[in-house]
Tab-separated table of C-alpha atoms and ligand atoms in Angstrom:
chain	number	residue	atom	x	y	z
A	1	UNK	CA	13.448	-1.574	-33.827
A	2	UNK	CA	14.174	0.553	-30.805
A	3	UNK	CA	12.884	-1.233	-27.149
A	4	UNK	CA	12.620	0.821	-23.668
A	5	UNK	CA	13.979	-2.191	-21.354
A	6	UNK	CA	13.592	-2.445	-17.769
A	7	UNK	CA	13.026	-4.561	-14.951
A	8	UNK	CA	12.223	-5.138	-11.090
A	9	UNK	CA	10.143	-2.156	-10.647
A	10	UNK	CA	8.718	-3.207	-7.568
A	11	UNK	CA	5.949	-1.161	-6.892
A	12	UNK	CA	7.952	2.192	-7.524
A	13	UNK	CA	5.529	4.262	-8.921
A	14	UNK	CA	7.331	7.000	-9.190
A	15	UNK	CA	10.516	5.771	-10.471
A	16	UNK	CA	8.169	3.964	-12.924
A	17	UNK	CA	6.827	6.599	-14.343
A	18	UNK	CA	10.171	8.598	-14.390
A	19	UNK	CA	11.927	6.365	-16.696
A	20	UNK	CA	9.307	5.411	-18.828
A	21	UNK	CA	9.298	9.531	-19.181
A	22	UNK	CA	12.425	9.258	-20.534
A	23	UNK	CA	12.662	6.418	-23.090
A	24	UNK	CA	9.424	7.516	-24.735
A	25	UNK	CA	11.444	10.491	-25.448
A	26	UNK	CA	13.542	7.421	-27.734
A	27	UNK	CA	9.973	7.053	-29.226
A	28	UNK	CA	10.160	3.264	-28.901
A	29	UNK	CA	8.264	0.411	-31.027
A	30	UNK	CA	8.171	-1.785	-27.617
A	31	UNK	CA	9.367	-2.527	-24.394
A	32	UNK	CA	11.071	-5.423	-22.586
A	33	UNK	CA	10.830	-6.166	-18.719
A	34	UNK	CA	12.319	-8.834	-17.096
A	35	UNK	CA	9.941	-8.894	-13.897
A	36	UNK	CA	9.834	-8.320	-10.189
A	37	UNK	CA	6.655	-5.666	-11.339
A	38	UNK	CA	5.407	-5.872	-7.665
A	39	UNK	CA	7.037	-6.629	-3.946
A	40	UNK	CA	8.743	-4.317	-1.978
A	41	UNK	CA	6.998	-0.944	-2.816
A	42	UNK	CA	3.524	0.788	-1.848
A	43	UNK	CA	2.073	0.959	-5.318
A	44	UNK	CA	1.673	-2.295	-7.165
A	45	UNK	CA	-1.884	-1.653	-9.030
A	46	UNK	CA	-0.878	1.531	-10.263
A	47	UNK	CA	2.476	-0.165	-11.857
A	48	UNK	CA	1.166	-3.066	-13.322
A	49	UNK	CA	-1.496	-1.147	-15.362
A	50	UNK	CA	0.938	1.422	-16.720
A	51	UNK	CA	3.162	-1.248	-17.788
A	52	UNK	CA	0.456	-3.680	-19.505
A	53	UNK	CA	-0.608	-0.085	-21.231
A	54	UNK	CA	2.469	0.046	-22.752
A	55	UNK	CA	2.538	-0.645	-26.576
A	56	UNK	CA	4.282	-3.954	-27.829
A	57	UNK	CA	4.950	-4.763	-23.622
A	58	UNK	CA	6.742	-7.980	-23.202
A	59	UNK	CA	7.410	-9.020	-19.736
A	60	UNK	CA	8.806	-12.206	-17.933
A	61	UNK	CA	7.343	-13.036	-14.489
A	62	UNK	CA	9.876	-12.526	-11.434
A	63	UNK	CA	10.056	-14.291	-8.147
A	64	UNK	CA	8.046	-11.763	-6.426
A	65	UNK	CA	5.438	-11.594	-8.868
A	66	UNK	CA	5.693	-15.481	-8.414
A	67	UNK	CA	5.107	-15.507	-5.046
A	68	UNK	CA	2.325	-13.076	-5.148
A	69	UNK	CA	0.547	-15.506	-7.382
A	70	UNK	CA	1.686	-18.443	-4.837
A	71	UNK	CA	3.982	-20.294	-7.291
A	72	UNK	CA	6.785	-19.620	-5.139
A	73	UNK	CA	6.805	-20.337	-1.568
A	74	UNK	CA	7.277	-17.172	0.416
A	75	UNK	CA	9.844	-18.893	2.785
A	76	UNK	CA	12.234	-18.391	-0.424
A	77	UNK	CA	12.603	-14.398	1.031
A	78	UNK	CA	13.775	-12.638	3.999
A	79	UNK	CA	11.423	-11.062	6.426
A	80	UNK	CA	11.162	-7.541	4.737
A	81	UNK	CA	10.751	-8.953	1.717
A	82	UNK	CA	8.028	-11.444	2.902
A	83	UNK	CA	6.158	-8.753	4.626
A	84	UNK	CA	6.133	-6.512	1.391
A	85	UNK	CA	4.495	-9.580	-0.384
A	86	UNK	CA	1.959	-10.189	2.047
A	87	UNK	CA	1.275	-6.056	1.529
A	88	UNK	CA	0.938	-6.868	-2.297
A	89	UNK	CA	-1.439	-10.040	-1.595
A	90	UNK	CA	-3.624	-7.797	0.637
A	91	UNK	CA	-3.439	-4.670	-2.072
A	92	UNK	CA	-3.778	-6.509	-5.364
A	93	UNK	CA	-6.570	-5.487	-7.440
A	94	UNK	CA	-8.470	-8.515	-9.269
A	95	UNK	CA	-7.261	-6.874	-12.642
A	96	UNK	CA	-3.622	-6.590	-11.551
A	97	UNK	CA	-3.728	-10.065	-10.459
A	98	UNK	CA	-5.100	-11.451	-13.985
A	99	UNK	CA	-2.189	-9.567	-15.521
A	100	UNK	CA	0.415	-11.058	-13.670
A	101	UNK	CA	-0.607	-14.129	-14.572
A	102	UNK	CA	-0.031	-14.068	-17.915
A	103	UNK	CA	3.314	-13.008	-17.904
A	104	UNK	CA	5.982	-16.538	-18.657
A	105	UNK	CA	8.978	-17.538	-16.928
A	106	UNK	CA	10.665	-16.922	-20.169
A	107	UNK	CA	10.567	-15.441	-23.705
A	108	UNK	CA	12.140	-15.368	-26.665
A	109	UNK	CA	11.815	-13.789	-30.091
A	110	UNK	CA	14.246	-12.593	-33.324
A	111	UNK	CA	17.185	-12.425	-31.908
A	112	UNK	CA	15.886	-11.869	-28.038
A	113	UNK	CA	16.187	-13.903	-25.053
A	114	UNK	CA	13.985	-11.856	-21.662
A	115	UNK	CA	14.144	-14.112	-18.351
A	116	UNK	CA	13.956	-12.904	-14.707
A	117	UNK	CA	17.201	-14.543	-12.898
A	118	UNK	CA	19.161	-16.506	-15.652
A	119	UNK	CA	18.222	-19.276	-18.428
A	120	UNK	CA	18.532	-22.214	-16.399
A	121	UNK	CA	16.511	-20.839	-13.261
A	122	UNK	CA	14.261	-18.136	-14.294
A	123	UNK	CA	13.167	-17.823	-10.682
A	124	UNK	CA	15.897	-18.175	-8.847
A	125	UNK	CA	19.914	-17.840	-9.914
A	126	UNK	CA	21.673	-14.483	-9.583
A	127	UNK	CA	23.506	-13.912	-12.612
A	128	UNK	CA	26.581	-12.151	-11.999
A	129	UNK	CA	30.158	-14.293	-12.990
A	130	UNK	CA	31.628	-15.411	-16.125
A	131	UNK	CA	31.517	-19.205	-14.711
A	132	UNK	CA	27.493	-18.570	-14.620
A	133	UNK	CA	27.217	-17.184	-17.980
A	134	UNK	CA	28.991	-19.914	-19.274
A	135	UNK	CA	27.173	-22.848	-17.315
A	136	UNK	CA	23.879	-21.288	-18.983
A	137	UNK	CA	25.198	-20.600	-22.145
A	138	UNK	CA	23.254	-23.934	-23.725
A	139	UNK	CA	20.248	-22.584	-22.060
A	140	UNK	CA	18.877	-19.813	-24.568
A	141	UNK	CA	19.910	-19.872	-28.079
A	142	UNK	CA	19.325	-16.526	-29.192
A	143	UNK	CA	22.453	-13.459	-29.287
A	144	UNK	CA	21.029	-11.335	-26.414
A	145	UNK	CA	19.445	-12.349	-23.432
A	146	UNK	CA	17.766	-9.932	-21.106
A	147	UNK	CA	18.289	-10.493	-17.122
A	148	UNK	CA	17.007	-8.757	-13.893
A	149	UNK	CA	16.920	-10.111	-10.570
A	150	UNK	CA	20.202	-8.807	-9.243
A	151	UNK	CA	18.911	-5.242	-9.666
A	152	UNK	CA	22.623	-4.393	-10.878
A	153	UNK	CA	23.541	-2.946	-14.169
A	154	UNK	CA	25.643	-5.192	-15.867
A	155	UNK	CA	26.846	-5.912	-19.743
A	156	UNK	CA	28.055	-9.610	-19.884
A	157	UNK	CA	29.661	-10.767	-23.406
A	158	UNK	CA	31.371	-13.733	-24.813
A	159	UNK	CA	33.215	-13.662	-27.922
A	160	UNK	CA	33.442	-16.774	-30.184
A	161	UNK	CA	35.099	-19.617	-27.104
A	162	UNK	CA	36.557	-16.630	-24.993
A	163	UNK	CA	35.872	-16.767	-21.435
A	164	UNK	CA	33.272	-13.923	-20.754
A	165	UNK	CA	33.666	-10.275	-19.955
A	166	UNK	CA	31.646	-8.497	-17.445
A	167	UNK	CA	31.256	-4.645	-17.160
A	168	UNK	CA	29.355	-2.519	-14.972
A	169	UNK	CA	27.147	-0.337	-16.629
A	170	UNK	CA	26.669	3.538	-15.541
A	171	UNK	CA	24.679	5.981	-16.687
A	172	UNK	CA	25.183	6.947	-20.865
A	173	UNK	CA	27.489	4.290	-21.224
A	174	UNK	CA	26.070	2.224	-24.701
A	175	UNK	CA	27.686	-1.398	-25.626
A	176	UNK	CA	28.106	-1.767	-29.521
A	177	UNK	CA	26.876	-5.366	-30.329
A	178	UNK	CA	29.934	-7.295	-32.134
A	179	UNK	CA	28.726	-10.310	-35.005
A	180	UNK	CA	30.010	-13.538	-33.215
A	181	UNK	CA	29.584	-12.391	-30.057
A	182	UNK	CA	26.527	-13.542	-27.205
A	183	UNK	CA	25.179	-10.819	-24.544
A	184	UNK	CA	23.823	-11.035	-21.283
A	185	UNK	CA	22.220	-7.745	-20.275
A	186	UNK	CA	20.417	-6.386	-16.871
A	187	UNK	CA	19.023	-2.833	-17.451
A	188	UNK	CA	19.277	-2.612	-13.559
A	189	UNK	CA	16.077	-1.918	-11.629
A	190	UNK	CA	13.618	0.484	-11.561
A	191	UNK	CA	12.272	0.251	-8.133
A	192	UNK	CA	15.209	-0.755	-5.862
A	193	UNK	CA	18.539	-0.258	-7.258
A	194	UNK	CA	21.493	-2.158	-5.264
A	195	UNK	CA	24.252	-0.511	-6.800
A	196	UNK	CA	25.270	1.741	-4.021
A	197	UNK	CA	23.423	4.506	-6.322
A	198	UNK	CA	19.374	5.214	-5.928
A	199	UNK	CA	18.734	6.435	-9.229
A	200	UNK	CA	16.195	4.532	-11.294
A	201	UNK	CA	17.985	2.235	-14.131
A	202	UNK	CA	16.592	1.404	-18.121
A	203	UNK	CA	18.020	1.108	-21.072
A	204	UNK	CA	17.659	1.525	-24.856
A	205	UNK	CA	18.069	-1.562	-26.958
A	206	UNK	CA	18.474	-0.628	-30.595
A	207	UNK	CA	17.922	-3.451	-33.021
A	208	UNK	CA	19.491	-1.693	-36.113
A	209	UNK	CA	22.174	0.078	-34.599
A	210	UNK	CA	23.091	-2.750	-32.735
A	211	UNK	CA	23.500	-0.666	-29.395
A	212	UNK	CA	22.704	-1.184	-25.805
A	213	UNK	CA	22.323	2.175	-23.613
A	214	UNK	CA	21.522	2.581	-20.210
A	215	UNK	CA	20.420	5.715	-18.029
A	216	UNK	CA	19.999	6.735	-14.564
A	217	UNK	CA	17.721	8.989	-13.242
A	218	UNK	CA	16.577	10.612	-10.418
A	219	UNK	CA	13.110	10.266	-9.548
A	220	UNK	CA	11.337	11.651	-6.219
A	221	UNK	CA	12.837	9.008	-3.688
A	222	UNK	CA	11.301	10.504	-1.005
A	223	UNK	CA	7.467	10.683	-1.809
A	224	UNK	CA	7.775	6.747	-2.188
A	225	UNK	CA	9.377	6.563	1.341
A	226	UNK	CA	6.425	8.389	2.581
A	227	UNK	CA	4.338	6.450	0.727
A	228	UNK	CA	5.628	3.010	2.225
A	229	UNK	CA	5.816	4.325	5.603
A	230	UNK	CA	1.806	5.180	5.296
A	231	UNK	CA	1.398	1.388	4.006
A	232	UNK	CA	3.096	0.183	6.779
A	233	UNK	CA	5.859	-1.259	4.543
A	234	UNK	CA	9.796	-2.284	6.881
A	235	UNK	CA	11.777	0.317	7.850
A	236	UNK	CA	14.678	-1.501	6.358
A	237	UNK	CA	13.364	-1.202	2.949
A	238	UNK	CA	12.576	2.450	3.176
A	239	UNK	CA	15.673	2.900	4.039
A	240	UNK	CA	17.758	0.785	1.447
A	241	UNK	CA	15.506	2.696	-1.554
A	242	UNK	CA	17.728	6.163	-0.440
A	243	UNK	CA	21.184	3.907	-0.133
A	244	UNK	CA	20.637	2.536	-3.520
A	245	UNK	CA	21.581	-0.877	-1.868
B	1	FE2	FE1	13.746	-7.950	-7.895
């Protein structure tokens, strides 16, 4: 089975739509998102209805989506951030909102593990370091685990007792899957990458082949500037979407 994954689009319309351009051309059977659909960018109706019109769509909740719903207290974020999720509270559409709520702090399924930060904190934890994946290794159960959160590309592996490997993924590189072997994977984000580059990151899993892919592409950066700017959204994240950071 071939999945489009992605995560944190935060109300990047645009990039949205850009990448899901591109793994349809992969002709997918689903697609996995590990959350953050909303906070931070001017368009979070539009995004949540494309995604939940995706076929086969599974999707974890994220913090912002949390907070959005009030499950997570909104002193948990910086200003900008806050700001942007008082923007999505305002914005919402009842439909949006009834979508959101369905989505679970975690999944899992064959082989498949999709949570927002890490296993043992859904909500919260950055998962970044070998000592992390190995303090939630008795967390999920399943080969490959799905991440967002950090908004950073990564591949994280363990083989058999080793002590885990972490690689940075850029665009076209694809991870083989070895037997005996457990994955941690963040497809990057969407909506606000923070990898020092500001092209939108997804990836293709590919059950059968036992590959992970992941692309970046360049979507029209500017026209969601614009668009915050008209919504009133912080200068500081209009700016950060062109850094990439
Ligand atoms: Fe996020």
């Amino acid at each position: 089975m071939i999945y489009g994954v992605f995560s944190d689009v935060h109300a990047n319309y645009d990039a949205l739509r850009t990448v899901l351009k591109h793994l349809h051309s992969f002709r997918p059977e689903g697609y996995l998102c590990c959350g953050d659909l909303v906070g931070y960018g001017p368009q979070p109706n539009e995004c949540v209805e494309l995604c939940f019109a995706l076929p086969n769509f599974k999707c974890v909740i994220g913090n912002h989506d949390m907070s959005v719903l009030d499950r997570l207290p909104v002193a948990w974020f910086n200003s900008s951030a806050a700001e942007a999720i008082a923007f999505t509270i305002k914005t919402l559409s009842p439909k949006a909102r009834s979508l959101l709520e369905t989505m679970p702090l975690s999944l899992d399924f064959g082989d498949i593990t999709l949570v927002h930060g890490s296993p043992r904190n859904p909500a919260e934890e950055y998962l970044l370091t070998g000592e992390q994946f190995l303090e939630n290794a008795d967390f999920w159960k399943t080969q490959v685990c799905f991440v967002g959160h950090s908004h950073v590309p990564l591949a994280m592996s363990r083989a058999g007792e080793k002590f885990p490997e972490i690689t940075a993924l850029r665009h076209g590189e694809k991870i083989l899957l070895e037997p005996r072997t457990r994955y941690i994977f963040n497809p990057g984000s969407v909506g606000q990458p923070r990898d020092r580059n500001n092209r939108a990151s997804c990836g293709i899993f590919d059950t059968e082949a036992r590959t992970f892919e992941i692309f970046r592409l360049e979507y029209k950066v500017q026209k969601t500037q614009e668009l915050m700017r008209r919504r009133g959204l912080s200068e500081l994240l209009i700016e950060r979407l062109g850094n990439g950071w």
